[in-house]
Amino acid sequence: MKHAEAVQSEKILVGRLPTKQQPSSGARRPVTAELALQAAARGVPVQRVRRRELDALCRGRVHQGVCLEATPLRFKSLEEAEKPEVGDEERPKPRLVWLVLEQIQDPMNLGALLRSAYFLGVDRVVTSQRNSCPLTPTVSKASSGVMEVFDVYSTDDLRSFLKAKSAEGWEVVGTVSKPEDVENVPVISCLEFQWNKPVILVIGSEGDGLSLETQLLCHRMLTIPPGRALHPGIESLNVSVATGILLHSICSQKLRHGD
């Protein structure tokens, strides 16, 4: 549960199994009992319902006998981002990493991206509003719950946002699978990328990658070198996998510097 102020509008529903199934469900009973206790401690009502009611509420999806009824999570606007502390306004911290997503549409990809970003130490995730996947239950499940504890921001003017951050001293880094597809922007391997200023990694959509307009706002483009000669048609990685590799390459430098 992410927002304390929303607790009163949340409710946990626990499935009641038929009597003949109770022995086989013994291992699950301590888990559901613990969930009920945790919910009660937070003032969240617990309601026991028949299994078929739980199936209907979850629309046939896997639920493991427990369902949380909660208000939907939404993107935060960049205006809601926390203000810098006194003394930090003049110069951005050198080891900040933000992940910017341009038109990621698949909820499974978005969830996996949030999970990797959270695990690897990304400071903030920002998505474009246009043609982007909303924060849905599928995204939350794919993120393994990260969506519930990691704020996701959104902007309706991605290019103005990138221009503003660049003017503040941030390095904007894009991604590309084929270096020959990029003009007027330097392309380097992610293994060669070194940084000493706050950086924004921009990831494009699953099908088309970064738009040309966004590419031209990048200072450099990163590519992942393959480990073998690739068969035509199998020359790229899934967007969430590629992002995980790139973030590890970038964030590992952050860890080495003790930030």
PDB file of N, CA and C in Angstrom, residues 23 58 60 79 86 107 120 127 131 136 150 167 170 180 194 199 207 210 214 251:
ATOM      1  N   PRO A  23      -7.647 -28.875   4.001  1.00  0.00           N
ATOM      2  CA  PRO A  23      -6.367 -29.511   4.361  1.00  0.00           C
ATOM      3  C   PRO A  23      -5.237 -29.140   3.404  1.00  0.00           C
ATOM      4  N   CYS A  58     -11.401 -10.730  -9.771  1.00  0.00           N
ATOM      5  CA  CYS A  58     -10.101 -10.704 -10.465  1.00  0.00           C
ATOM      6  C   CYS A  58     -10.225 -11.036 -11.937  1.00  0.00           C
ATOM      7  N   GLY A  60     -10.882 -13.720 -13.500  1.00  0.00           N
ATOM      8  CA  GLY A  60     -10.259 -14.960 -13.920  1.00  0.00           C
ATOM      9  C   GLY A  60      -8.757 -14.991 -13.827  1.00  0.00           C
ATOM     10  N   GLU A  79       5.721  18.784 -11.798  1.00  0.00           N
ATOM     11  CA  GLU A  79       5.565  19.881 -10.838  1.00  0.00           C
ATOM     12  C   GLU A  79       5.446  19.354  -9.412  1.00  0.00           C
ATOM     13  N   VAL A  86      17.939  23.306   0.218  1.00  0.00           N
ATOM     14  CA  VAL A  86      18.621  24.594   0.219  1.00  0.00           C
ATOM     15  C   VAL A  86      20.114  24.370  -0.039  1.00  0.00           C
ATOM     16  N   PRO A 107       2.272  -3.002 -21.231  1.00  0.00           N
ATOM     17  CA  PRO A 107       2.285  -2.945 -19.762  1.00  0.00           C
ATOM     18  C   PRO A 107       3.310  -3.877 -19.122  1.00  0.00           C
ATOM     19  N   LEU A 120      18.245  -1.157  -9.731  1.00  0.00           N
ATOM     20  CA  LEU A 120      19.581  -0.696 -10.103  1.00  0.00           C
ATOM     21  C   LEU A 120      19.897   0.700  -9.583  1.00  0.00           C
ATOM     22  N   THR A 127       7.826   9.384 -17.890  1.00  0.00           N
ATOM     23  CA  THR A 127       7.295   8.877 -19.154  1.00  0.00           C
ATOM     24  C   THR A 127       6.622  10.010 -19.931  1.00  0.00           C
ATOM     25  N   ASN A 131       0.692   8.370 -26.190  1.00  0.00           N
ATOM     26  CA  ASN A 131       0.904   6.997 -26.663  1.00  0.00           C
ATOM     27  C   ASN A 131       1.711   6.150 -25.690  1.00  0.00           C
ATOM     28  N   THR A 136      -1.371   0.407 -14.761  1.00  0.00           N
ATOM     29  CA  THR A 136      -2.471  -0.541 -14.610  1.00  0.00           C
ATOM     30  C   THR A 136      -2.086  -1.661 -13.642  1.00  0.00           C
ATOM     31  N   PHE A 150       7.440   3.177  -5.816  1.00  0.00           N
ATOM     32  CA  PHE A 150       8.376   3.990  -6.589  1.00  0.00           C
ATOM     33  C   PHE A 150       7.567   4.943  -7.462  1.00  0.00           C
ATOM     34  N   ALA A 167      19.794  22.267 -20.432  1.00  0.00           N
ATOM     35  CA  ALA A 167      20.224  23.622 -20.088  1.00  0.00           C
ATOM     36  C   ALA A 167      20.679  23.718 -18.635  1.00  0.00           C
ATOM     37  N   TRP A 170      22.489  18.740 -17.390  1.00  0.00           N
ATOM     38  CA  TRP A 170      22.350  17.284 -17.466  1.00  0.00           C
ATOM     39  C   TRP A 170      22.826  16.790 -18.825  1.00  0.00           C
ATOM     40  N   GLU A 180      24.218   2.739 -37.516  1.00  0.00           N
ATOM     41  CA  GLU A 180      24.085   3.351 -38.841  1.00  0.00           C
ATOM     42  C   GLU A 180      22.749   4.077 -39.023  1.00  0.00           C
ATOM     43  N   GLN A 194      31.331   6.968 -20.141  1.00  0.00           N
ATOM     44  CA  GLN A 194      31.762   7.500 -18.852  1.00  0.00           C
ATOM     45  C   GLN A 194      31.007   8.801 -18.613  1.00  0.00           C
ATOM     46  N   VAL A 199      22.763  12.400 -15.440  1.00  0.00           N
ATOM     47  CA  VAL A 199      22.478  11.836 -16.758  1.00  0.00           C
ATOM     48  C   VAL A 199      21.032  11.377 -16.858  1.00  0.00           C
ATOM     49  N   GLY A 207       8.500  -0.601 -30.941  1.00  0.00           N
ATOM     50  CA  GLY A 207       8.616  -0.835 -32.373  1.00  0.00           C
ATOM     51  C   GLY A 207       9.571   0.099 -33.093  1.00  0.00           C
ATOM     52  N   LEU A 210      13.533   5.539 -30.485  1.00  0.00           N
ATOM     53  CA  LEU A 210      13.398   6.973 -30.258  1.00  0.00           C
ATOM     54  C   LEU A 210      12.981   7.702 -31.532  1.00  0.00           C
ATOM     55  N   THR A 214      13.559  13.411 -30.810  1.00  0.00           N
ATOM     56  CA  THR A 214      14.174  13.142 -29.511  1.00  0.00           C
ATOM     57  C   THR A 214      15.641  12.773 -29.673  1.00  0.00           C
ATOM     58  N   CYS A 251      24.668   2.643 -13.921  1.00  0.00           N
ATOM     59  CA  CYS A 251      24.537   2.728 -12.455  1.00  0.00           C
ATOM     60  C   CYS A 251      25.703   2.065 -11.725  1.00  0.00           C
TER      61      CYS A 251
END
